[in-house]
Tab-separated table of C-alpha atoms in Angstrom:
chain	number	residue	atom	x	y	z
I	24	MET	CA	7.202	19.649	4.483
I	25	LEU	CA	5.867	16.704	5.371
I	26	GLN	CA	5.454	16.174	1.680
I	27	ARG	CA	9.613	16.493	0.626
I	28	PHE	CA	10.182	14.205	3.705
I	29	ALA	CA	8.142	11.831	2.515
I	30	ALA	CA	9.553	12.328	-1.290
I	31	ALA	CA	13.605	11.639	0.043
I	32	ALA	CA	11.847	8.357	2.366
I	33	PRO	CA	13.751	6.176	-0.035
I	34	LEU	CA	17.075	7.510	0.967
I	35	ARG	CA	16.438	6.276	4.116
I	36	ARG	CA	17.066	2.964	2.898
I	37	ARG	CA	21.183	1.759	2.831
I	38	ASP	CA	20.869	-0.004	-0.613
I	39	PHE	CA	19.307	2.717	-2.578
I	40	ARG	CA	21.164	5.202	-1.408
I	41	LEU	CA	24.447	3.688	-2.087
I	42	PHE	CA	22.487	3.214	-5.658
I	43	TRP	CA	21.604	7.041	-6.085
I	44	ILE	CA	24.660	8.518	-4.771
I	45	GLY	CA	26.905	5.874	-7.559
I	46	GLN	CA	24.544	7.069	-10.565
I	47	PHE	CA	24.209	10.713	-9.372
I	48	ILE	CA	28.768	10.269	-10.075
I	49	SER	CA	28.372	8.044	-12.959
I	50	GLN	CA	25.617	10.717	-14.770
I	51	LEU	CA	27.793	13.456	-13.694
I	52	GLY	CA	31.031	12.166	-15.214
I	53	ASP	CA	28.925	10.994	-18.568
I	54	ASN	CA	28.102	15.128	-19.237
I	55	ILE	CA	31.198	16.107	-18.602
I	56	HIS	CA	32.483	13.724	-20.680
I	57	LEU	CA	29.512	14.500	-23.470
I	58	VAL	CA	30.734	18.306	-23.904
I	59	ALA	CA	34.820	16.690	-24.648
I	60	LEU	CA	33.086	14.249	-27.323
I	61	ASN	CA	31.082	17.051	-29.287
I	62	TRP	CA	33.835	19.199	-28.996
I	63	LEU	CA	36.809	16.878	-29.833
I	64	THR	CA	34.933	14.929	-32.552
I	65	TRP	CA	34.080	18.591	-34.221
I	66	GLN	CA	37.781	20.122	-33.724
I	67	LEU	CA	39.603	16.719	-34.861
I	68	THR	CA	37.197	16.515	-38.400
I	69	GLY	CA	34.988	19.474	-38.618
I	70	SER	CA	31.900	17.493	-39.449
I	71	GLY	CA	28.150	17.224	-38.657
I	72	ALA	CA	28.998	13.584	-40.518
I	73	ALA	CA	31.385	12.778	-38.309
I	74	LEU	CA	29.382	13.486	-35.250
I	75	ALA	CA	26.276	12.062	-36.492
I	76	THR	CA	28.422	8.270	-37.210
I	77	ILE	CA	29.770	8.367	-33.525
I	78	THR	CA	25.597	8.573	-32.899
I	79	LEU	CA	24.685	6.062	-35.224
I	80	CYS	CA	27.773	3.963	-33.833
I	81	ALA	CA	26.114	3.968	-30.524
I	82	THR	CA	22.299	3.831	-31.404
I	83	ILE	CA	22.381	0.718	-33.801
I	84	PRO	CA	24.070	-1.701	-31.522
I	85	SER	CA	21.533	-0.452	-28.777
I	86	VAL	CA	18.589	-0.421	-30.559
I	87	ALA	CA	19.027	-4.150	-32.097
I	88	MET	CA	20.217	-5.982	-29.247
I	89	MET	CA	16.913	-4.200	-26.999
I	90	LEU	CA	14.437	-6.838	-27.009
I	91	VAL	CA	17.111	-9.237	-26.555
I	92	GLY	CA	18.622	-7.351	-23.579
I	93	GLY	CA	15.626	-7.560	-21.559
I	94	ALA	CA	15.060	-11.090	-21.745
I	95	VAL	CA	17.851	-11.456	-20.853
I	96	VAL	CA	18.246	-9.137	-17.355
I	97	ASP	CA	15.020	-11.017	-16.664
I	98	ARG	CA	17.014	-14.186	-16.158
I	99	PHE	CA	20.421	-13.174	-14.413
I	100	SER	CA	20.952	-10.909	-10.941
I	101	ARG	CA	20.178	-6.814	-11.968
I	102	ARG	CA	22.293	-6.047	-9.905
I	103	LEU	CA	25.829	-8.142	-11.679
I	104	MET	CA	24.459	-6.886	-14.490
I	105	THR	CA	24.598	-3.310	-14.149
I	106	ILE	CA	27.948	-3.854	-12.316
I	107	TRP	CA	29.122	-5.663	-15.084
I	108	SER	CA	28.204	-3.005	-17.720
I	109	ASP	CA	29.961	0.093	-15.115
I	110	LEU	CA	32.773	-1.786	-15.376
I	111	ILE	CA	32.939	-1.972	-19.206
I	112	ARG	CA	32.427	0.961	-19.747
I	113	GLY	CA	34.633	2.526	-17.379
I	114	ALA	CA	37.088	0.458	-18.387
I	115	ILE	CA	36.692	1.777	-22.212
I	116	LEU	CA	36.553	5.435	-20.798
I	117	LEU	CA	39.910	5.276	-18.918
I	118	GLY	CA	41.229	3.756	-22.537
I	119	ALA	CA	39.847	6.664	-23.826
I	120	ALA	CA	41.719	8.892	-22.059
I	121	GLY	CA	45.189	6.669	-22.799
I	122	LEU	CA	44.741	6.962	-26.167
I	123	GLN	CA	44.508	11.256	-26.124
I	124	VAL	CA	46.970	11.786	-23.358
I	125	THR	CA	49.336	9.921	-25.730
I	126	GLY	CA	48.131	11.343	-28.872
I	127	ILE	CA	47.117	8.493	-30.506
I	128	LEU	CA	43.236	9.118	-30.381
I	129	GLN	CA	41.281	9.356	-33.913
I	130	VAL	CA	38.417	9.621	-34.553
I	131	TRP	CA	37.920	6.021	-35.937
I	132	HIS	CA	38.091	4.937	-31.642
I	133	LEU	CA	35.273	7.220	-31.165
I	134	TYR	CA	33.213	5.068	-33.339
I	135	VAL	CA	34.655	2.150	-31.575
I	136	VAL	CA	33.356	3.610	-27.862
I	137	ALA	CA	30.766	4.731	-29.501
I	138	ALA	CA	29.305	1.024	-30.182
I	139	ILE	CA	30.694	-0.549	-27.022
I	140	PHE	CA	28.740	2.074	-25.721
I	141	GLY	CA	25.214	1.226	-27.465
I	142	PHE	CA	26.128	-1.971	-27.155
I	143	VAL	CA	26.032	-2.520	-23.316
I	144	SER	CA	23.420	0.345	-22.359
I	145	ALA	CA	20.825	-2.437	-24.751
I	146	PHE	CA	21.697	-4.392	-21.054
I	147	ALA	CA	22.336	-1.704	-18.668
I	148	ARG	CA	19.373	-0.121	-19.509
I	149	PRO	CA	16.427	-2.351	-18.831
I	150	ALA	CA	18.646	-3.869	-15.326
I	151	PHE	CA	19.057	-0.096	-14.351
I	152	ARG	CA	15.372	-0.015	-14.657
I	153	ALA	CA	13.793	-3.531	-13.167
I	154	LEU	CA	17.265	-2.884	-9.974
I	155	LEU	CA	15.561	-0.130	-8.272
I	156	GLN	CA	12.385	-2.084	-7.689
I	157	SER	CA	14.750	-3.869	-5.815
I	158	LEU	CA	15.940	-1.554	-3.536
I	159	VAL	CA	12.433	0.018	-2.488
I	160	GLN	CA	9.444	-1.268	-1.174
I	161	ALA	CA	6.227	-0.628	-3.374
I	162	ASP	CA	5.478	2.526	-1.344
I	163	ASP	CA	8.254	4.364	-2.234
I	164	LEU	CA	8.889	3.532	-6.271
I	165	VAL	CA	6.933	6.999	-7.118
I	166	ALA	CA	9.117	8.934	-4.653
I	167	ALA	CA	12.325	6.677	-5.935
I	168	ASN	CA	12.278	6.988	-9.370
I	169	GLY	CA	11.076	11.336	-8.614
I	170	LEU	CA	14.819	11.165	-6.883
I	171	MET	CA	16.410	9.406	-9.700
I	172	SER	CA	14.785	12.112	-12.246
I	173	ALA	CA	16.670	14.867	-9.890
I	174	GLY	CA	19.702	13.434	-9.172
I	175	SER	CA	20.497	12.986	-12.666
I	176	THR	CA	18.604	16.653	-13.931
I	177	ALA	CA	21.051	18.090	-11.330
I	178	ALA	CA	23.989	16.315	-12.822
I	179	GLY	CA	22.345	17.653	-15.899
I	180	VAL	CA	22.780	20.757	-14.818
I	181	ALA	CA	26.054	20.760	-13.028
I	182	GLY	CA	27.886	18.280	-15.221
I	183	PRO	CA	28.129	20.169	-18.600
I	184	ALA	CA	29.176	23.527	-17.149
I	185	LEU	CA	32.734	21.453	-14.647
I	186	GLY	CA	32.991	19.568	-18.285
I	187	GLY	CA	33.861	23.002	-20.038
I	188	LEU	CA	35.962	23.605	-17.181
I	189	ILE	CA	37.618	20.281	-17.061
I	190	MET	CA	37.860	21.193	-21.403
I	191	ALA	CA	39.556	24.415	-20.562
I	192	LEU	CA	42.409	22.665	-17.682
I	193	GLY	CA	42.860	19.567	-18.743
I	194	GLY	CA	41.560	18.516	-22.212
I	195	ALA	CA	39.305	15.673	-23.319
I	196	SER	CA	41.905	13.188	-21.992
I	197	LEU	CA	40.896	14.157	-18.581
I	198	ALA	CA	37.308	14.634	-18.817
I	199	PHE	CA	37.003	11.014	-20.398
I	200	ALA	CA	39.576	9.759	-17.732
I	201	LEU	CA	36.604	11.388	-15.055
I	202	ASP	CA	34.099	9.779	-16.391
I	203	GLY	CA	35.685	6.457	-16.761
I	204	ILE	CA	36.343	6.681	-12.964
I	205	SER	CA	32.828	7.616	-12.236
I	206	PHE	CA	31.576	4.069	-14.088
I	207	LEU	CA	33.927	2.578	-10.982
I	208	VAL	CA	32.485	4.514	-8.320
I	209	ALA	CA	28.759	3.666	-9.297
I	210	ALA	CA	30.645	-0.345	-9.839
I	211	PHE	CA	31.276	-0.141	-6.207
I	212	ALA	CA	29.061	1.119	-4.678
I	213	LEU	CA	26.288	-1.798	-6.081
I	214	LEU	CA	29.153	-4.314	-5.006
I	215	SER	CA	27.901	-2.896	-1.571
I	216	ALA	CA	24.285	-3.049	-1.733
I	217	HIS	CA	22.484	-6.013	-0.869
I	218	PRO	CA	18.538	-5.824	-2.459
I	219	ILE	CA	16.274	-8.789	-2.499
I	220	GLU	CA	16.213	-9.871	-6.606
I	221	PRO	CA	13.025	-11.112	-8.288
I	222	PRO	CA	13.122	-15.503	-8.893
I	223	ARG	CA	14.710	-14.966	-12.147
I	224	VAL	CA	13.129	-17.243	-15.050
I	225	THR	CA	15.598	-20.018	-15.303
I	226	THR	CA	12.532	-22.486	-16.057
I	227	ALA	CA	11.330	-20.930	-19.027
I	228	GLY	CA	14.150	-21.951	-21.138
I	229	PRO	CA	16.089	-19.977	-23.474
I	230	ILE	CA	15.241	-17.317	-24.339
I	231	ARG	CA	13.399	-18.055	-28.482
I	232	LEU	CA	12.643	-15.346	-31.180
I	233	LYS	CA	8.810	-17.380	-31.075
I	234	SER	CA	8.225	-16.267	-28.117
I	235	LEU	CA	9.734	-12.780	-27.776
I	236	LEU	CA	7.339	-11.896	-30.801
I	237	THR	CA	4.829	-13.424	-29.106
I	238	ASP	CA	5.076	-11.444	-26.566
I	239	MET	CA	5.484	-8.712	-28.493
I	240	ARG	CA	2.187	-8.964	-30.420
I	241	GLU	CA	0.289	-8.922	-26.994
I	242	ALA	CA	1.729	-6.676	-26.487
I	243	VAL	CA	0.894	-3.975	-29.106
I	244	ARG	CA	-2.872	-5.376	-29.420
I	245	LEU	CA	-2.957	-3.902	-25.881
I	246	LEU	CA	-1.617	-0.778	-27.416
I	247	ALA	CA	-3.679	-0.999	-30.487
I	248	GLY	CA	-6.902	-0.795	-28.208
I	249	GLN	CA	-5.580	3.362	-26.932
I	250	PRO	CA	-4.862	4.742	-30.066
I	251	PHE	CA	-3.711	7.834	-28.353
I	252	LEU	CA	-0.397	5.218	-26.732
I	253	LEU	CA	0.179	3.723	-29.276
I	254	GLY	CA	-0.156	7.069	-31.796
I	255	THR	CA	2.168	9.173	-29.517
I	256	ILE	CA	4.619	6.624	-29.638
I	257	GLY	CA	4.741	6.192	-33.742
I	258	ALA	CA	4.138	10.888	-33.206
I	259	MET	CA	7.481	10.704	-30.758
I	260	SER	CA	9.313	7.904	-33.050
I	261	LEU	CA	9.205	10.889	-35.600
I	262	ILE	CA	10.226	13.876	-33.643
I	263	ILE	CA	12.972	12.098	-32.031
I	264	VAL	CA	14.932	12.511	-35.596
I	265	THR	CA	12.967	15.386	-36.379
I	266	GLY	CA	13.462	17.760	-33.405
I	267	GLN	CA	15.839	15.784	-30.574
I	268	GLY	CA	18.569	14.778	-33.986
I	269	PRO	CA	19.543	18.439	-35.200
I	270	ILE	CA	19.925	19.794	-32.053
I	271	VAL	CA	22.158	16.931	-30.479
I	272	LEU	CA	24.311	16.756	-33.622
I	273	LEU	CA	24.179	20.213	-33.801
I	274	ARG	CA	24.561	21.743	-31.056
I	275	ALA	CA	28.598	22.549	-31.009
I	276	TRP	CA	28.601	24.141	-34.413
I	277	VAL	CA	25.373	26.685	-32.695
I	278	ALA	CA	28.117	27.791	-30.617
I	279	GLU	CA	30.500	28.377	-32.481
I	280	GLN	CA	28.379	30.349	-34.891
I	281	THR	CA	27.983	32.732	-31.896
I	282	GLY	CA	31.959	32.826	-30.142
I	283	GLY	CA	31.692	31.646	-27.520
I	284	GLY	CA	33.562	28.008	-27.826
I	285	VAL	CA	32.946	25.440	-25.482
I	286	GLN	CA	32.327	27.279	-22.909
I	287	ALA	CA	29.502	28.582	-24.528
I	288	LEU	CA	28.466	24.652	-25.388
I	289	SER	CA	29.205	23.602	-22.228
I	290	LEU	CA	26.866	25.992	-20.620
I	291	SER	CA	24.107	25.412	-23.225
I	292	TYR	CA	24.134	21.791	-21.334
I	293	SER	CA	23.019	22.936	-17.997
I	294	PHE	CA	20.707	25.957	-19.576
I	295	PHE	CA	18.625	22.659	-20.864
I	296	ALA	CA	19.077	20.638	-17.708
I	297	ALA	CA	17.670	23.459	-15.862
I	298	GLY	CA	15.009	24.071	-17.553
I	299	MET	CA	14.244	19.973	-17.209
I	300	PHE	CA	15.208	20.450	-13.474
I	301	LEU	CA	12.519	23.377	-13.092
I	302	THR	CA	9.728	21.147	-15.254
I	303	VAL	CA	10.592	17.959	-12.648
I	304	THR	CA	9.634	20.494	-9.972
I	305	LEU	CA	6.317	22.182	-11.258
I	306	LEU	CA	4.610	19.425	-12.307
I	307	THR	CA	5.687	16.620	-9.607
I	308	GLY	CA	4.584	19.215	-7.179
I	309	LEU	CA	1.337	20.410	-8.849
I	310	LYS	CA	-0.130	17.155	-9.959
I	311	VAL	CA	-1.337	17.720	-12.654
I	312	ARG	CA	-3.895	15.262	-14.589
I	313	ARG	CA	-6.195	17.106	-16.657
I	314	HIS	CA	-5.269	18.237	-20.351
I	315	ARG	CA	-1.937	16.031	-20.048
I	316	GLU	CA	-2.735	14.387	-23.194
I	317	LEU	CA	-2.705	17.879	-24.840
I	318	LEU	CA	0.356	19.490	-22.683
I	319	ILE	CA	2.779	16.852	-24.650
I	320	TYR	CA	2.364	18.340	-27.954
I	321	LEU	CA	2.104	21.827	-26.819
I	322	GLY	CA	5.364	20.549	-25.208
I	323	MET	CA	7.141	19.409	-28.470
I	324	ALA	CA	5.557	21.690	-30.669
I	325	VAL	CA	7.388	24.732	-29.082
I	326	ALA	CA	10.737	23.207	-28.267
I	327	GLY	CA	9.764	22.987	-32.862
I	328	LEU	CA	9.842	26.667	-32.623
I	329	GLY	CA	12.864	26.428	-29.959
I	330	GLU	CA	14.495	24.383	-32.907
I	331	VAL	CA	13.765	26.673	-36.102
I	332	GLY	CA	15.440	28.901	-33.616
I	333	PHE	CA	19.054	27.752	-32.874
I	334	ALA	CA	19.012	28.350	-37.108
I	335	HIS	CA	19.679	32.462	-36.324
I	336	VAL	CA	21.235	32.876	-32.502
I	337	ALA	CA	23.607	35.080	-32.526
I	338	ALA	CA	25.231	35.581	-29.844
I	339	PRO	CA	25.726	33.028	-26.311
I	340	TRP	CA	23.115	34.207	-24.174
I	341	GLN	CA	20.596	34.049	-26.507
I	342	MET	CA	21.566	30.198	-27.199
I	343	TRP	CA	21.644	29.628	-23.308
I	344	LEU	CA	17.581	30.411	-23.129
I	345	LEU	CA	16.101	28.512	-26.343
I	346	ASP	CA	18.458	25.622	-24.650
I	347	PHE	CA	16.334	26.481	-20.897
I	348	GLY	CA	12.945	26.940	-22.498
I	349	LEU	CA	13.836	23.551	-24.682
I	350	GLY	CA	14.485	21.835	-21.109
I	351	ILE	CA	11.341	22.417	-20.405
I	352	SER	CA	9.217	22.170	-23.362
I	353	VAL	CA	10.862	18.032	-23.627
I	354	MET	CA	10.640	17.027	-19.707
I	355	VAL	CA	6.952	17.878	-20.210
I	356	HIS	CA	6.888	14.764	-22.236
I	357	GLY	CA	9.432	13.095	-20.011
I	358	VAL	CA	7.027	13.740	-17.043
I	359	VAL	CA	3.832	13.022	-17.746
I	360	TRP	CA	3.867	10.594	-20.165
I	361	PRO	CA	5.598	7.205	-17.767
I	362	ALA	CA	2.553	8.156	-15.703
I	363	LEU	CA	0.005	7.735	-18.338
I	364	LEU	CA	1.140	4.490	-19.675
I	365	GLN	CA	1.429	3.138	-15.892
I	366	GLU	CA	-2.302	4.480	-15.271
I	367	ARG	CA	-3.862	3.088	-18.608
I	368	ILE	CA	-1.501	-0.392	-18.740
I	369	PRO	CA	-1.835	-3.315	-16.598
I	370	ALA	CA	1.437	-4.132	-14.718
I	371	GLU	CA	2.246	-7.471	-16.063
I	372	ALA	CA	2.155	-5.993	-19.771
I	373	MET	CA	3.980	-2.711	-18.773
I	374	GLY	CA	8.400	-3.977	-19.471
I	375	ARG	CA	6.494	-5.249	-22.722
I	376	VAL	CA	4.892	-1.881	-23.696
I	377	ALA	CA	7.530	-0.316	-22.254
I	378	ALA	CA	10.074	-1.734	-24.097
I	379	ILE	CA	7.636	-1.299	-27.770
I	380	ASP	CA	7.984	2.546	-26.199
I	381	GLN	CA	12.021	2.894	-26.317
I	382	PHE	CA	12.191	0.701	-29.316
I	383	GLY	CA	9.547	2.848	-30.964
I	384	MET	CA	11.594	5.798	-30.135
I	385	SER	CA	14.919	4.514	-31.248
I	386	ILE	CA	13.940	2.563	-34.818
I	387	LEU	CA	13.698	6.098	-37.160
I	388	TYR	CA	16.601	7.528	-35.115
I	389	PRO	CA	19.773	5.643	-37.079
I	390	ALA	CA	18.478	6.879	-40.322
I	391	GLY	CA	17.980	10.121	-38.872
I	392	VAL	CA	20.745	10.387	-38.136
I	393	ALA	CA	22.541	9.396	-41.535
I	394	LEU	CA	19.952	11.638	-42.621
I	395	ILE	CA	21.333	14.817	-41.137
I	396	GLY	CA	24.876	13.689	-41.259
I	397	VAL	CA	24.092	15.091	-45.163
I	398	LEU	CA	22.163	17.932	-44.304
I	399	SER	CA	24.803	19.136	-42.297
I	400	VAL	CA	26.871	18.869	-44.894
I	401	ALA	CA	24.238	20.073	-47.685
I	402	PRO	CA	22.512	22.490	-47.539
I	403	GLY	CA	24.281	23.083	-44.218
I	404	PRO	CA	23.502	23.238	-40.333
I	405	GLY	CA	21.357	26.102	-40.265
I	406	TRP	CA	19.100	24.636	-42.682
I	407	THR	CA	19.055	20.932	-41.043
I	408	LEU	CA	18.557	23.097	-37.493
I	409	ALA	CA	15.066	24.769	-39.482
I	410	LEU	CA	14.429	22.222	-41.567
I	411	GLY	CA	13.962	19.708	-38.014
I	412	GLY	CA	12.381	22.837	-35.563
I	413	TRP	CA	9.369	23.184	-38.481
I	414	LEU	CA	8.304	19.362	-39.035
I	415	THR	CA	8.505	18.877	-35.049
I	416	PHE	CA	6.446	21.475	-34.773
I	417	ALA	CA	4.110	20.147	-37.485
I	418	VAL	CA	3.918	16.616	-36.175
I	419	ALA	CA	3.068	18.281	-32.458
I	420	VAL	CA	0.342	19.972	-34.242
I	421	ALA	CA	-0.827	16.927	-36.184
I	422	GLY	CA	-1.053	15.076	-32.793
I	423	GLY	CA	-2.853	17.415	-30.446
I	424	LEU	CA	-5.305	17.718	-33.496
I	425	PHE	CA	-6.410	14.202	-34.186
I	426	LEU	CA	-4.357	11.894	-31.633
I	427	VAL	CA	-5.876	13.876	-28.489
I	428	PRO	CA	-9.936	13.953	-30.124
I	429	VAL	CA	-9.718	9.557	-30.024
I	430	ASN	CA	-8.206	9.654	-26.373
I	431	ARG	CA	-10.643	6.858	-24.455
I	432	PRO	CA	-8.312	6.233	-21.151
I	433	GLN	CA	-8.401	3.368	-20.096
I	434	PRO	CA	-7.549	2.583	-15.937
I	435	ALA	CA	-4.644	-0.812	-15.933
I	436	ARG	CA	-5.689	-3.326	-14.554
I	437	SER	CA	-3.588	-5.070	-12.163
């Protein structure tokens, strides 16, 4: 019971409480929007290639600007950067809702919305992570991150199911409008918060490519001394393409094959998030420390088999069961991996290593999405899911066999 109160300690701080509430509402809106976007795109085009194009439009600007975004965030107020990113995304979504209401919305509008979102996220994501450190004391950072993950997962459970209901009541326009309003609520919540931010790097001069590359090379050299960490970043770069890509892009096709329609799709997201929530609860409560590296690859191997199962489902309940299992297996990496990085990377290099981690997971995704879009046309969605699942399983097994044995833990030095 005392541990539960300790875990909720950051909520006693007004600024963090406002931030957490605003982000929870925003993430709830995002999950409503996710259902609407996937279903609307599928109804407009009936094409996995169109879903792939939307994903590319969001991913390419995000990847291209990621390192620049992190550098800019260090030179400006993280709070204001987060507020502006919320306001821009909220306005864009309200505009899309207006286009849908008037019957003007076309699929190319969705491409533009995705591109703007991708660009803004390159600044919003590092600002979000950095701002959290200004809202709580150092002793509460673990609990604060846990609360943010719990809120995100809870939104992932409730949002898609709510999205299916909203789609039935008001269609995509209502879903887009509610997500837009949720961003405005998040921005308003931060306007009322007053975090103590660290001094801005105003004396370092303008951001230059040469200095940025020097910093990145130092971080790569640090990772090279720990082959398990560097190898796992590479393995996850492949798994993001073979595993996440087909499932994200072809979930609507799976729902259609089961005969469950948009309700089956919305509940699949909820079951996936419920599996993630269960993993967060179990691993955080048990405080697993032994064999964590092997656990990451075991989870990825199981996820690959689940992806293969998606190619053969015939009923909504089968899809939901697979999604629940996928949520469990995928979140093992989400819980264990950040802890490993924090333990083994010096604090002064953590930002650069985290950037390399995010960049590594994203760099192959655009090309992979394009390939998935082509494969979804011929030989087809089912074959694409099965192939991606077996490739994910193979990469996970290889990582477990070759990377885990050469793991050399080196505690971080502050």
